[in-house]
Short mmCIF file of C-alpha atoms and ligand atoms in Angstrom, two decimals:
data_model
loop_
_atom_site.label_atom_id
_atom_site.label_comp_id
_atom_site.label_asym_id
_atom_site.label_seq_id
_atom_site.Cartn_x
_atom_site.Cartn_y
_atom_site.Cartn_z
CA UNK A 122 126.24 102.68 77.60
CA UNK A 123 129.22 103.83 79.51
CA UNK A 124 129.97 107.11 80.70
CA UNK A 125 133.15 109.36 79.83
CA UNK A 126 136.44 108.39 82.12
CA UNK A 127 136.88 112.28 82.31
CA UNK A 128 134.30 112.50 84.77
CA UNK A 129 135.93 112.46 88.15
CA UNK A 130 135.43 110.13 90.87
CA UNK A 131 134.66 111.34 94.41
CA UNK A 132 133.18 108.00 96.70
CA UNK A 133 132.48 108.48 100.38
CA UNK A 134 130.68 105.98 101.80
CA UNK A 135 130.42 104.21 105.48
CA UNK A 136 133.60 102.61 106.49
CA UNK A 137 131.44 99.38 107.05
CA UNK A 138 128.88 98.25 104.63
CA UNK A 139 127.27 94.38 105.87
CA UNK A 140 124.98 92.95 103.45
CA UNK A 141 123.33 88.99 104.76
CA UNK A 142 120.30 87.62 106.02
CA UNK A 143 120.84 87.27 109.81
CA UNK A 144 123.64 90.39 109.55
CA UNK A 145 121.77 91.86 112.47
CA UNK A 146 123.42 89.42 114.36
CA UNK A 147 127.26 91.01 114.26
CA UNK A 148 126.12 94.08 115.57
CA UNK A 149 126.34 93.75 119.26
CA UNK A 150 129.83 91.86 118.95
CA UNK A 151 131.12 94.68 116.44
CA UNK A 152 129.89 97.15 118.48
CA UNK A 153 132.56 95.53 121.24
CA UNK A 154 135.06 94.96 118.80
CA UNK A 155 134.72 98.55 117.49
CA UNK A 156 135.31 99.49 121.68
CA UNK A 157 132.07 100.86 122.13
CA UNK A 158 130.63 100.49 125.46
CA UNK A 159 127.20 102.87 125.95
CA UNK A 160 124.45 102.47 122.96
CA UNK A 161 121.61 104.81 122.45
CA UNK A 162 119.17 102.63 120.30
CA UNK A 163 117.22 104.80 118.78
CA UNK A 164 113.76 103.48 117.23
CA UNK A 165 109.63 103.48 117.42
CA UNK A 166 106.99 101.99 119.50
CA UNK A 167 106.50 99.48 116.58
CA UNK A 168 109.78 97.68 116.88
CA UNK A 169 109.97 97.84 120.68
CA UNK A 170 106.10 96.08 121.35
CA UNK A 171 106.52 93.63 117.93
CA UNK A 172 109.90 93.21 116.63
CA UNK A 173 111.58 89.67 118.63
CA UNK A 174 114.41 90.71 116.48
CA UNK A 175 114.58 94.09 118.14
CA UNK A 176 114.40 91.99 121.63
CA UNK A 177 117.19 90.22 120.33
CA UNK A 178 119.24 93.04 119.52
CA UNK A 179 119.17 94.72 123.05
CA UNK A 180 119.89 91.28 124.82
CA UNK A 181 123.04 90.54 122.48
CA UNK A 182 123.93 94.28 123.37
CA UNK A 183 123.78 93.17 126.84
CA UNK A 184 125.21 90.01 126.83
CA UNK A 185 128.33 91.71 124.88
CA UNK A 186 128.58 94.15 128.00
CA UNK A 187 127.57 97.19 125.98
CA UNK A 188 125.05 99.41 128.48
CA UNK A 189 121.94 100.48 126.57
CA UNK A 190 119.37 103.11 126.46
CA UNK A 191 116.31 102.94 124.28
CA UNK A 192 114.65 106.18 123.06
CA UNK A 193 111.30 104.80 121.17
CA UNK A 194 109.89 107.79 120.30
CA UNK A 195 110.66 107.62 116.30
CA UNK A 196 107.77 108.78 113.61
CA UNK A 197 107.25 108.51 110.29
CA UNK A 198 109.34 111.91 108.89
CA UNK A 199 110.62 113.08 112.13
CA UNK A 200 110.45 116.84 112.38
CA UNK A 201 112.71 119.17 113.88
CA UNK A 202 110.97 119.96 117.67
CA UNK A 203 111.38 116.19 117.70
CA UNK A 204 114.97 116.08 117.33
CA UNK A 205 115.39 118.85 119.63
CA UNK A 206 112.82 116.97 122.39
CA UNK A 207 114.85 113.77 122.10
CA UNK A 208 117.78 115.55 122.47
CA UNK A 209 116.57 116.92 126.12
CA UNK A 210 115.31 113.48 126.84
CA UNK A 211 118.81 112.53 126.48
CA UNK A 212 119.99 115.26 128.94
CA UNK A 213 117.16 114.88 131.07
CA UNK A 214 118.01 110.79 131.37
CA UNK A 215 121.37 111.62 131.81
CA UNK A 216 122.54 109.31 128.94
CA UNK A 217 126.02 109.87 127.79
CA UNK A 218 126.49 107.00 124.59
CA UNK A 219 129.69 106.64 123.16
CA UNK A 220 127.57 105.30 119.84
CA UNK A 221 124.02 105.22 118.19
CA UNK A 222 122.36 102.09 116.76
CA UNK A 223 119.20 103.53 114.57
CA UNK A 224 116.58 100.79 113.89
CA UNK A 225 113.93 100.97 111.80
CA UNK A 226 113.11 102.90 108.59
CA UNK A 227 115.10 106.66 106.68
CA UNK A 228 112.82 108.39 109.39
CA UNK A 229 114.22 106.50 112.32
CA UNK A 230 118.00 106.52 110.60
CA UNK A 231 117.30 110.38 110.06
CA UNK A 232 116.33 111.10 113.84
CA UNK A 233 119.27 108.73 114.68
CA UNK A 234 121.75 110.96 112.41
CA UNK A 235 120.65 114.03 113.71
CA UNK A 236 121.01 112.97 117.52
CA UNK A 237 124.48 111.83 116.35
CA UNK A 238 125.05 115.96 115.99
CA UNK A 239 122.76 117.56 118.18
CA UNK A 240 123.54 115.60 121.52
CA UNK A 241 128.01 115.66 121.79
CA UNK A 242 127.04 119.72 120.41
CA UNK A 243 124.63 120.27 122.87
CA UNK A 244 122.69 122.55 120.14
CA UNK A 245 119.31 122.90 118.57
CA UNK A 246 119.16 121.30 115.19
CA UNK A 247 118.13 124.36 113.69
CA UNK A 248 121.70 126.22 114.62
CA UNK A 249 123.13 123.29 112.88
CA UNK A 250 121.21 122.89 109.62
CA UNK A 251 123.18 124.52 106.98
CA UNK A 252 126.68 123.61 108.69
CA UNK A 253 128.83 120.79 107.79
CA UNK A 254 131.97 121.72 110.56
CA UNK A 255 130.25 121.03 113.81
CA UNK A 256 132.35 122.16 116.79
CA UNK A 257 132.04 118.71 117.83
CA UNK A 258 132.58 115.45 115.32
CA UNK A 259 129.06 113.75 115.31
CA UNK A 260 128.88 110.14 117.47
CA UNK A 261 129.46 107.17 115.46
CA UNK A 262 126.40 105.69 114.21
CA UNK A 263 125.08 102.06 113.27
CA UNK A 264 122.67 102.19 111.22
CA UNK A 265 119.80 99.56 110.69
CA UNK A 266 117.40 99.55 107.89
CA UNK A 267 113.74 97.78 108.14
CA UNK A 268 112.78 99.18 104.70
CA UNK A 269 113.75 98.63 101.35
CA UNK A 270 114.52 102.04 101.21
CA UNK A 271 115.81 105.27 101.57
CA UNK A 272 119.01 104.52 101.82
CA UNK A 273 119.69 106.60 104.52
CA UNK A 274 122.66 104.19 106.19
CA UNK A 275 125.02 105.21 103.36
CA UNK A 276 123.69 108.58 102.81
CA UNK A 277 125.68 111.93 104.51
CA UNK A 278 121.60 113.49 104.83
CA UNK A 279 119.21 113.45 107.81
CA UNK A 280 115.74 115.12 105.70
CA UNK A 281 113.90 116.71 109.02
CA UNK A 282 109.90 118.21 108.87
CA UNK A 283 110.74 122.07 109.84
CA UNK A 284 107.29 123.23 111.18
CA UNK A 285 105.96 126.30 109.11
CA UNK A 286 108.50 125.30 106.22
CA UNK A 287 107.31 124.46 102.70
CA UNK A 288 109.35 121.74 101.92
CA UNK A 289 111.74 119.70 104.37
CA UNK A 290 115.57 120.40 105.19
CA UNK A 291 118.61 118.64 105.18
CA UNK A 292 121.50 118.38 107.72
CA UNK A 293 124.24 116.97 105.62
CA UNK A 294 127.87 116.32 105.64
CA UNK A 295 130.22 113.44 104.99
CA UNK A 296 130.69 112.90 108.47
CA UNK A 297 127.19 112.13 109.21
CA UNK A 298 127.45 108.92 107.11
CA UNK A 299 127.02 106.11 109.45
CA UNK A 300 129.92 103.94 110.79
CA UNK A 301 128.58 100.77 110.14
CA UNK A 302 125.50 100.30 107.73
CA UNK A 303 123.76 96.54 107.99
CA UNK A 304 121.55 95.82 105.74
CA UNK A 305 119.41 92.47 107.15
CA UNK A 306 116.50 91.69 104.38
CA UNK A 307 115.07 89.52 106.97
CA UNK A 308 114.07 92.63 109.07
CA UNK A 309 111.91 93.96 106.21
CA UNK A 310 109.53 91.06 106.08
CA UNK A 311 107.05 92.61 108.48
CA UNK A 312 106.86 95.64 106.04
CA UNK A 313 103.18 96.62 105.22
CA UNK A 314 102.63 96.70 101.52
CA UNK A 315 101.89 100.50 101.85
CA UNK A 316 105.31 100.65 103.72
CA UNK A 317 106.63 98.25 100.78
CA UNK A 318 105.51 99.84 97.76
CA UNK A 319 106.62 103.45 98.99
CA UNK A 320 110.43 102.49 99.62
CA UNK A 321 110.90 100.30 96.88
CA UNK A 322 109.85 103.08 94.08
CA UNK A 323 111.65 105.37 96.46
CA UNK A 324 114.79 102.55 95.38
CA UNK A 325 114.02 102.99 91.97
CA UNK A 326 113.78 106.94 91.85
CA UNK A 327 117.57 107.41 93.49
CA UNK A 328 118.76 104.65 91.30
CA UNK A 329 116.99 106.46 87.87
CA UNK A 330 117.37 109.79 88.93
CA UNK A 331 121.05 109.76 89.91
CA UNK A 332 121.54 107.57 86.61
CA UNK A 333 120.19 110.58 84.62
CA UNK A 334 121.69 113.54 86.52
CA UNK A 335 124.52 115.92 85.86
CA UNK A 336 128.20 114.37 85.51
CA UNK A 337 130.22 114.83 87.62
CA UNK A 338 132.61 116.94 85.51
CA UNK A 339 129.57 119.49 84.73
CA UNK A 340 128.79 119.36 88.87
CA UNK A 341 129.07 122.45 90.70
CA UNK A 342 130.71 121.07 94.22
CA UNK A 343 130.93 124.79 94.74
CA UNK A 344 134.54 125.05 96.00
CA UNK A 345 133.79 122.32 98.80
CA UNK A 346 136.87 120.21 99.45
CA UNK A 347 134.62 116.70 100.85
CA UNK A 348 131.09 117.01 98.81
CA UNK A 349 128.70 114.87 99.99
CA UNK A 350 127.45 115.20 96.63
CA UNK A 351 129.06 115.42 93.81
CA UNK A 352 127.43 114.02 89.87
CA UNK A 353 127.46 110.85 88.11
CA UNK A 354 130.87 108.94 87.29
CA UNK A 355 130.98 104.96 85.34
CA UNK A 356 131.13 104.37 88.98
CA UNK A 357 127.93 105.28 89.98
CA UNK A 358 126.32 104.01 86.72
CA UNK A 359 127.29 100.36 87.72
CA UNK A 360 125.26 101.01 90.97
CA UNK A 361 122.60 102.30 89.72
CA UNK A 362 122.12 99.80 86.67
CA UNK A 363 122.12 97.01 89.04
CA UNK A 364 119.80 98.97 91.15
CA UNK A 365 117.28 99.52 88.43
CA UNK A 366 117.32 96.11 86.86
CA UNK A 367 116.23 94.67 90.98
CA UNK A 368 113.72 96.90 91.27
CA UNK A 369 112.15 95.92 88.38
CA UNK A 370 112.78 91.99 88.71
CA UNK A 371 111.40 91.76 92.42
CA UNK A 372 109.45 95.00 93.57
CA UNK A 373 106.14 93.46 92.44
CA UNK A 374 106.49 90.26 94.20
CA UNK A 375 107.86 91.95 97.66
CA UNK A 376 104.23 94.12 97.41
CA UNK A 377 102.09 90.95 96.72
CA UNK A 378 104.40 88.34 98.43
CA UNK A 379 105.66 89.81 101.53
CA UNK A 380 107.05 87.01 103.08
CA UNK A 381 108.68 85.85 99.59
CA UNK A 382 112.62 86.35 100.84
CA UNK A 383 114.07 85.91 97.36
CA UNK A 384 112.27 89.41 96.71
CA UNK A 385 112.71 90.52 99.82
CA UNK A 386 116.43 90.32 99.42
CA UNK A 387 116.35 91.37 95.93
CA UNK A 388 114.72 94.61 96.83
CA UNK A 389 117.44 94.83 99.69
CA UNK A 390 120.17 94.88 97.08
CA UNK A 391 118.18 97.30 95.18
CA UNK A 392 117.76 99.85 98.13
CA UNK A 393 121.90 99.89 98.56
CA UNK A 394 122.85 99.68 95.63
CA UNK A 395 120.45 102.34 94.55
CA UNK A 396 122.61 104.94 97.83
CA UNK A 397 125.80 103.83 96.38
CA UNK A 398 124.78 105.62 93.25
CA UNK A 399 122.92 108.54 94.25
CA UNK A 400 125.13 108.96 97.94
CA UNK A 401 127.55 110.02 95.68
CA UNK A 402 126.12 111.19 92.32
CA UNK A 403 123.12 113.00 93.83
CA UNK A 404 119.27 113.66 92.93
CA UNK A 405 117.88 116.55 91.31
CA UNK A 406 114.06 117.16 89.82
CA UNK A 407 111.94 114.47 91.34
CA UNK A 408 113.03 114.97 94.74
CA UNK A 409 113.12 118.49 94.55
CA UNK A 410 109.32 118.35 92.85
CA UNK A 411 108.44 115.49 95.52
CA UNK A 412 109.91 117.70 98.65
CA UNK A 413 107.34 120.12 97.37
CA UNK A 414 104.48 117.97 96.38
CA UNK A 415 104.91 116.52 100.36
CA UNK A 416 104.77 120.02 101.69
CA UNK A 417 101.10 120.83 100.06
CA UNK A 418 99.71 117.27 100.56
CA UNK A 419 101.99 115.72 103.23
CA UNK A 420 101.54 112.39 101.43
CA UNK A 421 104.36 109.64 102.19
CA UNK A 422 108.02 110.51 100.49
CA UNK A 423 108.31 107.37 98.74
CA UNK A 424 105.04 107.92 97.25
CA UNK A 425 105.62 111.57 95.86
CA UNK A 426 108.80 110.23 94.34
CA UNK A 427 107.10 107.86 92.81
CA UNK A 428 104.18 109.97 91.12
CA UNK A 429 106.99 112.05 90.17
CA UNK A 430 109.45 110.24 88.32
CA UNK A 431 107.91 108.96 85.07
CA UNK A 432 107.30 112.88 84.09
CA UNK A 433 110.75 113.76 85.08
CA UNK A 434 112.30 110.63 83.21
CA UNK A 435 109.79 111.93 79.89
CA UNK A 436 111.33 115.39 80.25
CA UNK A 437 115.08 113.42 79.73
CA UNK A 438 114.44 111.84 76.37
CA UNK A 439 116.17 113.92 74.25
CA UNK A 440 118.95 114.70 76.62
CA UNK A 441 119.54 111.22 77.99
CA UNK A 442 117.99 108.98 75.55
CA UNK A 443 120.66 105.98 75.30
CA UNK A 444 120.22 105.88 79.41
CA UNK A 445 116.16 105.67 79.41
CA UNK A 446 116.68 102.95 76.72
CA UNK A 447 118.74 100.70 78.43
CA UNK A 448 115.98 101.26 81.58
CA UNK A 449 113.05 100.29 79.26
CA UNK A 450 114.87 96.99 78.38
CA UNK A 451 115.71 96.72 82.34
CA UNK A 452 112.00 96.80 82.34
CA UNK A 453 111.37 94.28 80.23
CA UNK A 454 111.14 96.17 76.75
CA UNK A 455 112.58 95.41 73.45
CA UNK A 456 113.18 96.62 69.82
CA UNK A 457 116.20 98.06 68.69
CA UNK A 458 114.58 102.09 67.95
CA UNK A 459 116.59 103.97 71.10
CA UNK A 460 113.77 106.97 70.68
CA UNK A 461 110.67 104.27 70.72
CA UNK A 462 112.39 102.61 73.79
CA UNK A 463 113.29 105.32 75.90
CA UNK A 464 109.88 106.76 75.83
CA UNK A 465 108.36 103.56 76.82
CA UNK A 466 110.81 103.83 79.65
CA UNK A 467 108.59 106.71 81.89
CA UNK A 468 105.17 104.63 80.66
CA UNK A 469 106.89 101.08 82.13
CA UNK A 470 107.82 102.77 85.32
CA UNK A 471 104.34 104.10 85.55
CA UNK A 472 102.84 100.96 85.17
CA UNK A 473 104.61 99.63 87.76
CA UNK A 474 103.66 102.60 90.39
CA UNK A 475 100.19 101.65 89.36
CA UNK A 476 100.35 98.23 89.82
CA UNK A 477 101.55 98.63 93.65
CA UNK A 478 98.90 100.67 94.05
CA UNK A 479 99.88 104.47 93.99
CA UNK A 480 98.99 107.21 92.70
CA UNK A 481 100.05 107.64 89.08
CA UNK A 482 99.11 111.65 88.46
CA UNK A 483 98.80 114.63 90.77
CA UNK A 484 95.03 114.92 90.51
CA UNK A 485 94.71 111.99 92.00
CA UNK A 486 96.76 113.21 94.85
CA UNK A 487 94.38 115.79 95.45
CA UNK A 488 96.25 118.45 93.77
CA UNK A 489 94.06 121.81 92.44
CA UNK A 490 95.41 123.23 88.97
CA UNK A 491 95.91 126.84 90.71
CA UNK A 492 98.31 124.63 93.37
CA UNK A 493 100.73 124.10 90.24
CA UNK A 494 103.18 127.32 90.43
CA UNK A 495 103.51 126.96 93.88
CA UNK A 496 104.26 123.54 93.39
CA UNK A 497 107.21 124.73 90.77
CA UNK A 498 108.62 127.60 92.94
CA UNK A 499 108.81 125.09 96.30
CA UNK A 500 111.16 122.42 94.00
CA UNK A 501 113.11 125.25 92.65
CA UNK A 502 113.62 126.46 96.12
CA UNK A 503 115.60 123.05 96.83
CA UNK A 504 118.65 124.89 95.13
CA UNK A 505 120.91 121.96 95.82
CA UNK A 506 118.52 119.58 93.91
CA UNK A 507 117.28 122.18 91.03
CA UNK A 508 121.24 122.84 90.25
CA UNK A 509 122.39 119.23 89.26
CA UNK A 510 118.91 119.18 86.53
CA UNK A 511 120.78 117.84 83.69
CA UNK A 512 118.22 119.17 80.95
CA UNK A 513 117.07 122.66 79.39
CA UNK A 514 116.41 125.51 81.52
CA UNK A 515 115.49 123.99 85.29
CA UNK A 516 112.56 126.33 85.60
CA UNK A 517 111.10 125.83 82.05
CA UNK A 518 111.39 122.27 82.61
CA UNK A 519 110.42 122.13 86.14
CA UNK A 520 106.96 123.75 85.35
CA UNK A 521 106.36 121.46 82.21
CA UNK A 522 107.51 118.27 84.11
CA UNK A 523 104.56 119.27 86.46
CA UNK A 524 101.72 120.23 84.09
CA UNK A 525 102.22 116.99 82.34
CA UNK A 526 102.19 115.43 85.95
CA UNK A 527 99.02 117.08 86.35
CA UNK A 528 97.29 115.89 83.00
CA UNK A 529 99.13 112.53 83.36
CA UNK A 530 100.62 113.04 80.24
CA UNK A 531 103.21 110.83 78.88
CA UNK A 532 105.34 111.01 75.63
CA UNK A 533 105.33 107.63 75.00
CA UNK A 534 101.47 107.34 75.75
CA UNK A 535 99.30 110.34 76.45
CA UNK A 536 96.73 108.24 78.50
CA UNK A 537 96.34 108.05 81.83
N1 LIG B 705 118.60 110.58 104.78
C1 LIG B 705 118.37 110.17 103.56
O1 LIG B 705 119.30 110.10 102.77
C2 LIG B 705 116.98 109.82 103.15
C3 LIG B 705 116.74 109.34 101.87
C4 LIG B 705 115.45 109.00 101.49
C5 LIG B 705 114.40 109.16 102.41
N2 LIG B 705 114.67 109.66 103.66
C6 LIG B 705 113.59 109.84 104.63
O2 LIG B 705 113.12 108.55 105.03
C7 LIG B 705 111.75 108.69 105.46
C8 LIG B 705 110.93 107.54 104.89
O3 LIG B 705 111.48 106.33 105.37
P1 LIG B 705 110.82 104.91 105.04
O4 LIG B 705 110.22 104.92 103.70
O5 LIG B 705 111.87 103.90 105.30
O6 LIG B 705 109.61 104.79 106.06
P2 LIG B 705 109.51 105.23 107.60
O7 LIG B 705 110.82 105.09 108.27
O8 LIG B 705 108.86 106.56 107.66
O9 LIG B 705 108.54 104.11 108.19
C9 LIG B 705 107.16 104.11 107.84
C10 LIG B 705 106.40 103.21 108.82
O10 LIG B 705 106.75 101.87 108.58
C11 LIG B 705 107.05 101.21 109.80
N3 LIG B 705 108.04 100.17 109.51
C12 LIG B 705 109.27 100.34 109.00
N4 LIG B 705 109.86 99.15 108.84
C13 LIG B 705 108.99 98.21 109.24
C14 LIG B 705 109.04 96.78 109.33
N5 LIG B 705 110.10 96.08 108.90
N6 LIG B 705 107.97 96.14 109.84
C15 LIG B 705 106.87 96.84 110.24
N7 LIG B 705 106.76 98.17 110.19
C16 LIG B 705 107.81 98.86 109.68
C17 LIG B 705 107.58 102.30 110.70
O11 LIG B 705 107.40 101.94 112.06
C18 LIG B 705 106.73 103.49 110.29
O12 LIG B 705 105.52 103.52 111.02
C19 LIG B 705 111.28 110.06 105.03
O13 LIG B 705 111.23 110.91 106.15
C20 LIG B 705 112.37 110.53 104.07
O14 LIG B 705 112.54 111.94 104.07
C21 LIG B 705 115.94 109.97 104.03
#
């Protein structure tokens, strides 16, 4: 199924996009083509006591006469106060990079992306939230993934924890999109399963989800001359096929085989092609629903998204049926009834959240029936998100996408 050629194309991605086993390596010599001379590596305790890849990074740095300064103090979904205390422990050290190398997974990219802002501005993150003309241009960023993923190093987002805040916010604008993106599937082979299964169906919900989601012609950029944003075009279909179909060929095997690398660089693939879709097209209900969903139980993100998305994929049938077809045979179905097919669609992706062991309904994330409006009003609070919903009336939908979430109901198959 191809999309209209009256939908506008908007693409803003990272100058530099490097794609290989072993593409770690060109860093520290890019880095001295590029002129850069002082790196702050920013990363967690992990990498710097286990990683002999990591080691190997910050000697090439060296050997390539770039200076370098480690700040290890990354965590998993890195609030606020810690951007802001890095930020000082920049000042306090005296460091003064000319560029950021982020290592590690979207949390260490995100802390990365928001030092990028926060240290040449000298500012809080909190006075810069919500602003997308900082007074000064962020530093350039390289940006490392270990998962299989966020997508974060193609991404214009940093997602930060805000203490006392429902759901998490975003710093965003096209010039936070790192400089140089490498994606090196040998780095994810120490994943964890957990760590495994929770960025690979975080893959598959930005590919689905920015498949399904407004076009771009119906997209409300809001007067905004460089969206980071901005619906779905034919361009970010091909993306987001491709996306889909890896996901579903090699997730399975990267959770049971870690050290398998034909899956490992499948699900690689996956993860950028996945931000080359939905970097540009955008997300809308299971984020939004997941954002909230993390707020109450502060479960990981890749697994909220991933209890999410068969319900919001079920509320789609009618409106993007041809789409959820065409997943359901990416998944392995056939049969030639488009209605039969794209309900089977939500129940395939379901199975396969199951089978790497999450959660497949929100009772079994601990969620209470009275916790279900609040649940509703946090996504619809993500205006951003709840604007691009491409079906009936967002809140409507929102609140039955939920329920059914709650009941583990299914079109295509009302069983749990
Ligand atoms: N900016 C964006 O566009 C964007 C998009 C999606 C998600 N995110 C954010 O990304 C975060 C989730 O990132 P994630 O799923 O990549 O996990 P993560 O970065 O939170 O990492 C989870 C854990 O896995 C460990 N880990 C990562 N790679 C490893 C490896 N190769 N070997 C051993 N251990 C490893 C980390 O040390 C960490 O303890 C969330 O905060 C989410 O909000 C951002």
């Amino acid at each position: 199924m191809t999309l209209s050629p009256d939908n506008p194309i908007t693409l803003c991605t990272p100058p530099r996009v490097l794609c290989a086993d072993g593409a770690r390596l060109r860093i520290a010599p890019l880095c001295r083509r590029l002129g850069w001379r002082r790196a702050l590596v920013v990363t967690d305790r992990w990498f710097v006591q286990h990683s002999a890849e990591f080691g190997g990074l910050l000697a090439a740095l060296r050997g390539h006469g770039v200076a370098v300064h480690v700040f290890d103090g990354g965590a998993p979904d890195p609030s606020t106060t810690l951007v802001d205390e890095a930020t000082q422990w920049v000042a306090r050290e005296g460091v003064a990079p000319d560029h950021l190398i982020a290592w590690g997974g979207g949390s260490n990219i995100d802390l990365a992306k928001a030092l990028s802002v926060t240290i040449p501005n000298a500012r809080p993150v909190g006075e810069l939230v919500g602003h997308a003309d900082w007074p000064v241009a962020p530093l350039p960023l390289v940006a490392v993934p270990t998962t299989a993923g966020t997508g974060s190093e193609i991404t214009p987002g940093a997602i930060l924890v805000q203490p006392g805040s429902a759901t998490k916010v975003a710093l965003m604008a096209n010039g936070l999109r790192p400089a140089v993106a490498v994606v090196d599937p040998e780095l994810t082979l120490t994943c964890p399963a957990r760590v495994t299964a929770d960025a690979g169906l975080d893959a598959l919900t930005h590919a689905i989800e920015s498949w399904l989601t407004k076009d771009a012609i119906d997209f409300d950029v809001e007067g905004d001359p460089d969206p980071g944003y901005s619906g779905r075009s034919e361009l970010t279909v091909l993306f987001a096929r491709e996306a889909t179909a890896l996901v579903f060929r090699h997730l399975a095997t990267a959770f049971e085989h870690p050290q398998d690398r034909q899956a490992r660089r499948g699900m690689a693939r996956a993860s950028l092609y996945a931000a080359m879709s939905y970097a540009t097209a955008g997300l809308n209900a299971v984020h939004g629903l997941a954002y909230a969903l993390a707020g109450l139980t502060h479960a990981s993100h890749g697994s909220t998204n991933a209890v999410m998305l068969p319900y919001v994929m079920d509320a789609l049938v009618d409106v993007r049926r041809d789409e959820l077809a065409e997943i359901a045979r990416l998944a392995g179905a056939q049969g030639a009834d488009s209605l039969a097919l794209a309900r089977s669609a939500p129940v395939l992706t379901r199975e396969l959240v199951r089978r790497v062991g999450i959660a497949t309904d929100l009772v079994a994330f601990g969620v209470a029936e009275e916790d279900l409006p609040r649940l509703v009003a946090d996504g619809l609070a993500v205006k951003r998100l709840a604007k691009a919903w491409p079906g009936g009336a967002v809140a409507d939908d929102y609140a039955r996408i939920v329920r059914h979430a709650f009941h583990g109901e299914l079109s295509g198959c009302r069983r749990r």
